[in-house]
Short mmCIF file of C-alpha atoms and ligand atoms in Angstrom, two decimals:
data_model
loop_
_atom_site.label_atom_id
_atom_site.label_comp_id
_atom_site.label_asym_id
_atom_site.label_seq_id
_atom_site.Cartn_x
_atom_site.Cartn_y
_atom_site.Cartn_z
CA MET A 1 42.74 -34.35 -34.68
CA LYS A 2 40.31 -33.47 -31.94
CA LEU A 3 41.27 -29.82 -32.09
CA GLU A 4 40.80 -29.63 -35.84
CA ILE A 5 37.29 -31.03 -35.50
CA ARG A 6 36.57 -28.62 -32.69
CA GLU A 7 37.68 -25.53 -34.54
CA GLN A 8 35.16 -26.11 -37.30
CA LYS A 9 32.24 -25.72 -34.94
CA THR A 10 31.05 -23.76 -31.96
CA MET A 11 33.11 -24.80 -29.00
CA ALA A 12 30.79 -26.46 -26.56
CA THR A 13 33.03 -26.01 -23.58
CA LYS A 14 34.83 -22.72 -23.40
CA ASP A 15 38.03 -24.41 -22.32
CA GLY A 16 37.82 -26.83 -25.26
CA SER A 17 37.44 -29.91 -23.06
CA GLN A 18 36.90 -33.25 -24.69
CA ILE A 19 33.34 -34.48 -24.18
CA ILE A 20 32.55 -38.20 -24.07
CA ALA A 21 28.89 -39.22 -23.83
CA ILE A 22 28.11 -42.85 -23.01
CA GLU A 23 24.33 -43.35 -23.12
CA GLU A 24 23.77 -42.57 -26.77
CA HIS A 25 21.45 -44.79 -28.75
CA TYR A 26 20.86 -46.25 -32.17
CA LEU A 27 18.45 -48.75 -33.68
CA ASP A 28 19.54 -51.78 -35.69
CA ILE A 29 17.55 -52.67 -38.79
CA ASP A 30 17.05 -56.31 -37.80
CA VAL A 31 15.83 -55.48 -34.29
CA ASP A 32 13.53 -52.92 -35.86
CA ALA A 33 12.14 -55.62 -38.14
CA LYS A 34 11.74 -58.02 -35.21
CA VAL A 35 9.72 -55.58 -33.12
CA ASN A 36 7.80 -54.46 -36.19
CA LYS A 37 9.01 -50.87 -36.35
CA MET A 38 10.16 -49.29 -33.16
CA ALA A 39 7.70 -46.88 -31.65
CA GLY A 40 8.32 -44.14 -29.09
CA GLY A 41 9.64 -40.66 -29.60
CA GLY A 42 8.02 -40.12 -32.97
CA GLU A 43 9.50 -39.90 -36.45
CA LYS A 44 12.16 -37.36 -35.55
CA THR A 45 13.63 -39.68 -32.93
CA ARG A 46 13.24 -42.74 -35.10
CA LYS A 47 15.12 -41.11 -37.96
CA ARG A 48 18.01 -40.30 -35.63
CA LEU A 49 18.07 -43.74 -34.02
CA LEU A 50 18.42 -45.32 -37.44
CA ASP A 51 21.06 -42.84 -38.54
CA LEU A 52 24.56 -44.20 -38.40
CA GLY A 53 26.32 -41.43 -40.22
CA ASP A 54 25.98 -37.82 -41.24
CA LEU A 55 23.05 -36.62 -39.14
CA ARG A 56 24.45 -38.17 -35.97
CA VAL A 57 27.88 -36.65 -36.52
CA LYS A 58 26.43 -33.27 -37.52
CA GLU A 59 24.46 -33.00 -34.28
CA MET A 60 27.49 -34.15 -32.26
CA ASP A 61 29.60 -31.46 -33.93
CA GLU A 62 27.01 -28.75 -33.41
CA ALA A 63 26.89 -29.47 -29.69
CA GLY A 64 30.57 -30.28 -29.21
CA ILE A 65 30.25 -33.96 -28.39
CA ASP A 66 33.56 -35.57 -29.31
CA ILE A 67 32.73 -39.21 -28.70
CA GLN A 68 29.51 -41.21 -28.39
CA VAL A 69 29.68 -44.65 -26.84
CA LEU A 70 26.78 -46.24 -28.70
CA SER A 71 24.20 -48.63 -27.29
CA HIS A 72 21.10 -50.13 -28.80
CA CYS A 73 17.81 -48.64 -27.64
CA PRO A 74 15.32 -50.96 -25.87
CA PRO A 75 14.78 -53.83 -26.38
CA GLY A 76 17.91 -54.55 -28.46
CA ALA A 77 18.86 -58.20 -28.73
CA GLN A 78 16.56 -58.92 -25.79
CA ALA A 79 13.81 -59.07 -28.41
CA PHE A 80 15.23 -62.33 -29.79
CA ASP A 81 14.18 -65.70 -28.43
CA PRO A 82 17.07 -67.97 -27.42
CA LYS A 83 17.09 -69.87 -30.70
CA GLU A 84 17.06 -66.91 -33.09
CA ALA A 85 19.46 -65.00 -30.82
CA GLN A 86 22.31 -67.34 -31.67
CA GLU A 87 22.79 -65.75 -35.07
CA ARG A 88 20.88 -62.51 -34.87
CA ALA A 89 22.42 -61.06 -31.67
CA PRO A 90 26.03 -61.34 -32.95
CA ALA A 91 24.90 -59.90 -36.29
CA VAL A 92 23.47 -56.82 -34.54
CA ASN A 93 26.70 -56.26 -32.63
CA ASN A 94 28.80 -56.86 -35.73
CA ARG A 95 26.87 -54.21 -37.63
CA LEU A 96 27.52 -51.73 -34.82
CA HIS A 97 31.20 -52.62 -34.88
CA LYS A 98 31.32 -52.09 -38.62
CA PHE A 99 29.90 -48.61 -38.19
CA ILE A 100 32.28 -47.72 -35.36
CA GLN A 101 35.17 -48.73 -37.60
CA THR A 102 34.17 -45.99 -40.06
CA LYS A 103 34.85 -43.32 -37.40
CA PRO A 104 36.80 -44.94 -34.58
CA ASP A 105 37.86 -41.56 -33.17
CA ARG A 106 34.22 -40.52 -32.69
CA PHE A 107 32.48 -43.72 -31.53
CA GLY A 108 32.74 -46.58 -29.09
CA GLY A 109 30.25 -49.34 -28.36
CA PHE A 110 28.34 -51.27 -25.74
CA ALA A 111 27.12 -54.74 -26.67
CA THR A 112 23.46 -55.62 -26.79
CA LEU A 113 22.84 -58.97 -25.12
CA PRO A 114 20.28 -61.74 -25.74
CA THR A 115 19.35 -61.89 -22.06
CA ARG A 116 16.64 -64.50 -22.67
CA ALA A 117 19.59 -66.89 -23.09
CA PRO A 118 21.92 -65.81 -20.25
CA GLU A 119 24.85 -68.14 -21.06
CA LEU A 120 24.71 -67.10 -24.70
CA ALA A 121 24.56 -63.48 -23.53
CA ALA A 122 27.67 -63.98 -21.41
CA ASP A 123 29.52 -65.51 -24.38
CA GLU A 124 28.40 -62.65 -26.61
CA LEU A 125 29.59 -60.13 -24.02
CA GLU A 126 33.03 -61.72 -24.06
CA ARG A 127 33.16 -61.89 -27.86
CA CYS A 128 32.10 -58.27 -28.21
CA HIS A 129 34.75 -57.13 -25.75
CA LYS A 130 37.63 -59.27 -27.00
CA GLU A 131 36.94 -59.28 -30.73
CA LEU A 132 35.04 -56.03 -31.33
CA GLY A 133 36.59 -53.85 -28.62
CA PHE A 134 33.28 -52.97 -26.99
CA HIS A 135 33.49 -51.36 -23.57
CA GLY A 136 30.78 -53.37 -21.80
CA ALA A 137 27.10 -54.01 -22.41
CA ILE A 138 23.71 -52.43 -21.92
CA VAL A 139 20.67 -54.31 -20.61
CA HIS A 140 17.16 -52.92 -20.77
CA GLY A 141 14.37 -53.27 -18.22
CA LEU A 142 12.73 -56.62 -17.69
CA THR A 143 13.53 -59.85 -19.52
CA GLU A 144 10.45 -62.05 -19.87
CA GLY A 145 8.93 -60.14 -16.95
CA GLU A 146 11.94 -60.63 -14.65
CA PHE A 147 14.40 -58.12 -13.22
CA ILE A 148 18.03 -58.52 -14.21
CA ASP A 149 19.14 -59.34 -10.63
CA MET A 150 17.46 -62.76 -10.77
CA PRO A 151 20.00 -65.60 -10.43
CA ARG A 152 19.30 -66.92 -13.95
CA PHE A 153 21.05 -63.79 -15.30
CA TRP A 154 24.13 -64.02 -13.08
CA PRO A 155 26.26 -65.69 -15.79
CA ILE A 156 26.27 -62.25 -17.43
CA PHE A 157 27.57 -60.57 -14.27
CA LYS A 158 30.10 -63.33 -13.65
CA ARG A 159 31.55 -62.78 -17.13
CA ALA A 160 31.47 -58.99 -16.83
CA GLU A 161 33.45 -59.19 -13.61
CA ALA A 162 35.96 -61.60 -15.14
CA LEU A 163 36.46 -59.26 -18.10
CA ASP A 164 36.46 -56.17 -15.84
CA ILE A 165 33.87 -54.35 -17.93
CA PRO A 166 30.67 -52.64 -16.74
CA ILE A 167 27.03 -53.46 -17.39
CA TYR A 168 24.80 -50.46 -18.04
CA ILE A 169 21.34 -51.05 -16.56
CA HIS A 170 18.99 -49.01 -18.74
CA PRO A 171 15.23 -48.46 -18.52
CA GLY A 172 12.60 -50.50 -20.25
CA ARG A 173 8.83 -50.44 -20.32
CA PRO A 174 7.10 -51.27 -17.01
CA HIS A 175 5.52 -54.70 -16.48
CA PRO A 176 1.97 -54.86 -17.93
CA ALA A 177 0.53 -55.62 -14.48
CA VAL A 178 2.25 -52.51 -13.10
CA ILE A 179 0.93 -50.39 -15.94
CA ASP A 180 -2.53 -51.71 -15.23
CA ALA A 181 -2.34 -51.13 -11.48
CA TYR A 182 -0.44 -47.84 -11.36
CA TYR A 183 -0.49 -45.93 -14.61
CA LYS A 184 -3.39 -46.78 -16.89
CA ASP A 185 -5.60 -43.87 -15.79
CA TYR A 186 -3.08 -41.38 -17.21
CA VAL A 187 -1.53 -43.30 -20.10
CA GLU A 188 -3.78 -41.96 -22.81
CA LYS A 189 -3.27 -38.31 -21.94
CA TYR A 190 0.35 -38.57 -20.73
CA ARG A 191 2.34 -41.29 -22.51
CA SER A 192 5.45 -40.25 -20.62
CA ILE A 193 4.07 -41.74 -17.41
CA LEU A 194 5.28 -45.09 -18.79
CA SER A 195 8.66 -43.81 -19.90
CA ALA A 196 10.99 -40.92 -19.10
CA GLY A 197 8.31 -39.00 -17.19
CA TRP A 198 8.04 -41.60 -14.45
CA GLY A 199 7.74 -45.33 -15.32
CA PHE A 200 11.32 -45.75 -16.57
CA THR A 201 12.66 -44.24 -13.36
CA VAL A 202 10.66 -46.54 -11.11
CA GLU A 203 11.67 -49.61 -13.14
CA THR A 204 15.35 -48.80 -13.18
CA ALA A 205 15.65 -47.59 -9.60
CA THR A 206 13.98 -50.85 -8.58
CA ALA A 207 16.48 -52.80 -10.68
CA GLY A 208 19.38 -50.95 -9.01
CA LEU A 209 17.98 -51.55 -5.52
CA ARG A 210 17.32 -55.22 -6.28
CA MET A 211 20.87 -55.67 -7.57
CA VAL A 212 22.16 -54.60 -4.15
CA LEU A 213 19.68 -56.79 -2.27
CA SER A 214 20.38 -59.83 -4.48
CA GLY A 215 23.86 -60.46 -3.12
CA VAL A 216 25.36 -60.40 -6.62
CA PHE A 217 28.06 -58.01 -5.42
CA ASP A 218 29.01 -60.38 -2.62
CA LYS A 219 29.46 -63.15 -5.17
CA TYR A 220 31.22 -60.89 -7.72
CA PRO A 221 32.97 -58.26 -5.60
CA ASN A 222 34.51 -56.41 -8.55
CA LEU A 223 31.31 -56.15 -10.61
CA LYS A 224 30.68 -52.67 -12.01
CA ILE A 225 27.25 -51.28 -12.89
CA ILE A 226 26.24 -48.03 -14.58
CA LEU A 227 22.90 -46.28 -14.06
CA GLY A 228 21.79 -43.32 -16.17
CA HIS A 229 19.52 -40.35 -15.49
CA MET A 230 21.55 -39.20 -12.48
CA GLY A 231 21.08 -42.52 -10.73
CA GLU A 232 17.33 -42.90 -11.31
CA GLY A 233 16.62 -41.09 -8.02
CA LEU A 234 18.68 -43.42 -5.85
CA PRO A 235 21.33 -40.87 -4.80
CA PHE A 236 18.57 -38.58 -3.50
CA LEU A 237 17.09 -41.48 -1.53
CA MET A 238 20.41 -42.90 -0.31
CA TRP A 239 20.14 -41.96 3.35
CA ARG A 240 16.59 -43.23 3.72
CA ILE A 241 17.20 -46.51 1.90
CA ASN A 242 20.41 -47.09 3.84
CA HIS A 243 18.74 -46.32 7.15
CA SER A 244 15.66 -48.42 6.44
CA PHE A 245 17.33 -51.60 5.24
CA GLY A 246 20.20 -51.57 7.70
CA PRO A 247 22.89 -54.21 7.09
CA ILE A 248 22.45 -56.02 3.79
CA ILE A 249 25.51 -58.18 3.34
CA PRO A 250 27.52 -59.63 6.23
CA ASN A 251 31.00 -59.36 4.75
CA GLN A 252 34.09 -60.60 6.59
CA GLY A 253 32.57 -59.80 9.93
CA GLU A 254 31.47 -56.33 8.89
CA MET A 255 27.86 -55.51 8.15
CA THR A 256 27.50 -53.69 4.87
CA GLY A 257 24.63 -51.35 4.11
CA PHE A 258 23.05 -50.11 0.88
CA LYS A 259 25.17 -46.99 0.62
CA ASP A 260 28.47 -48.87 1.01
CA ILE A 261 27.54 -51.36 -1.69
CA PHE A 262 25.96 -48.86 -4.07
CA THR A 263 28.79 -46.34 -3.93
CA LYS A 264 31.39 -49.09 -4.41
CA HIS A 265 29.81 -50.77 -7.44
CA PHE A 266 27.80 -48.13 -9.30
CA HIS A 267 28.68 -45.32 -11.66
CA ILE A 268 26.04 -42.71 -12.53
CA THR A 269 25.54 -40.80 -15.77
CA THR A 270 23.85 -37.47 -16.37
CA SER A 271 21.75 -38.78 -19.28
CA GLY A 272 18.53 -36.83 -19.77
CA ASN A 273 18.78 -35.13 -16.40
CA PHE A 274 20.63 -31.84 -16.73
CA SER A 275 19.85 -30.60 -13.24
CA ASP A 276 22.34 -28.75 -11.02
CA SER A 277 20.64 -29.85 -7.82
CA ALA A 278 20.48 -33.49 -8.94
CA LEU A 279 24.15 -33.38 -9.92
CA LEU A 280 25.24 -31.81 -6.62
CA CYS A 281 23.22 -34.37 -4.66
CA THR A 282 24.80 -37.19 -6.67
CA MET A 283 28.29 -35.75 -6.14
CA MET A 284 27.67 -35.49 -2.41
CA GLU A 285 26.45 -39.08 -2.18
CA MET A 286 28.73 -40.79 -4.75
CA GLY A 287 31.79 -38.56 -5.10
CA SER A 288 32.98 -36.96 -8.33
CA ASP A 289 34.86 -40.06 -9.48
CA ARG A 290 31.64 -41.93 -10.23
CA ILE A 291 29.75 -39.46 -12.39
CA ILE A 292 29.96 -39.59 -16.20
CA TYR A 293 28.49 -37.15 -18.68
CA SER A 294 25.83 -38.52 -21.06
CA VAL A 295 22.97 -37.11 -23.12
CA ASP A 296 20.58 -39.98 -24.01
CA TRP A 297 20.56 -38.90 -27.67
CA PRO A 298 18.32 -38.87 -29.62
CA TYR A 299 15.57 -39.04 -26.98
CA VAL A 300 17.23 -35.92 -25.58
CA GLU A 301 19.00 -33.37 -27.78
CA ASN A 302 22.74 -32.80 -27.51
CA THR A 303 22.79 -29.01 -27.32
CA PRO A 304 20.85 -28.50 -24.05
CA GLY A 305 23.29 -30.93 -22.44
CA THR A 306 26.44 -29.16 -23.53
CA GLU A 307 24.94 -25.74 -22.79
CA TRP A 308 24.23 -26.98 -19.28
CA LEU A 309 27.88 -27.95 -18.92
CA GLU A 310 28.88 -24.30 -19.38
CA THR A 311 26.94 -23.34 -16.26
CA LEU A 312 28.16 -26.05 -13.89
CA SER A 313 29.42 -24.78 -10.55
CA VAL A 314 31.93 -27.53 -9.91
CA SER A 315 35.71 -27.36 -9.74
CA PRO A 316 37.68 -27.62 -13.00
CA GLU A 317 39.10 -30.94 -11.79
CA ASP A 318 35.68 -32.42 -11.13
CA LYS A 319 34.39 -31.10 -14.44
CA GLN A 320 37.15 -32.85 -16.35
CA LYS A 321 36.37 -36.09 -14.56
CA ILE A 322 32.70 -35.82 -15.45
CA LEU A 323 33.25 -34.77 -19.08
CA ASN A 324 35.82 -37.39 -20.00
CA GLY A 325 38.15 -38.64 -17.25
CA ASN A 326 35.79 -41.00 -15.47
CA ALA A 327 34.54 -42.50 -18.74
CA LYS A 328 38.08 -43.13 -19.94
CA LYS A 329 38.98 -44.79 -16.68
CA LEU A 330 35.89 -46.98 -16.35
CA LEU A 331 35.70 -47.95 -20.04
CA LYS A 332 39.49 -48.07 -20.51
CA MET A 333 39.31 -45.74 -23.49
CA ASN A 334 42.48 -44.59 -25.19
CA CYS A 335 41.42 -41.26 -26.63
MN1 LIG B 401 18.60 -44.04 -22.79
#
């Protein structure tokens, strides 16, 4: 089946490798209505986010992406207040599931969670995994101004560990006070300072760091987290962070530092960061078993990502892990 699809298009990888991309977004109609028409990225991006069908598949085929694991773009079900989330969050996930069922060999899903109601979010995570076959969940940026490591959100991590599925920590818009203090002088001329150009990275790297500092991995020692964008800068900063903080968690008599905890619990994707030097740094810090190919479609186009894959100077074994093997293992995909 895969080969037949492949032969109809330009082969993205010369060896015909299967490509699984796991940070690929869409926009649900009810979330769109709730946030009063999603902005960001312009009409071209918006059209693709809303597309669950031909355009999405066409651009996957053109670039050679075999499978997209779909996740809602920010804010997803985090837009719903706890009361409205009870019905609207499951409805969003059910609509995604319905779409995946139309092409189950091309799509998988991450749940969107109503994080403003953490217990409800944990229940929804379980339902989405057990009943809809979703591979985990994605959470975006801040919830009501708070980072996701705060103890009120730990029911989500407790459930994720129990189910042995990962949580993808994805960027969201910086806190208004941060925008005011750090970015406002450049916002008008350079919108990207709040998003992929800089602000998203700072937000999400901070979330990743705070997760380690919070002790959540001591409480839930098998919890698995995914960060996109080649680790949001953290692999590059690993030595310095590790050295500066020193021991973070006293664990069974051994003192555990940032690097030990981060490299045990985090997987990294290549989403929107097709850089050889960033990849090599991440491989050196994390190992090749923890890196998963992703694009960040439609904020980033598919083709530059698969063209980049052709030029990678990594071993064939490592390349297979990055293109599909690590995703299959982490997300328990049978494909
Ligand atoms: Mn993304």
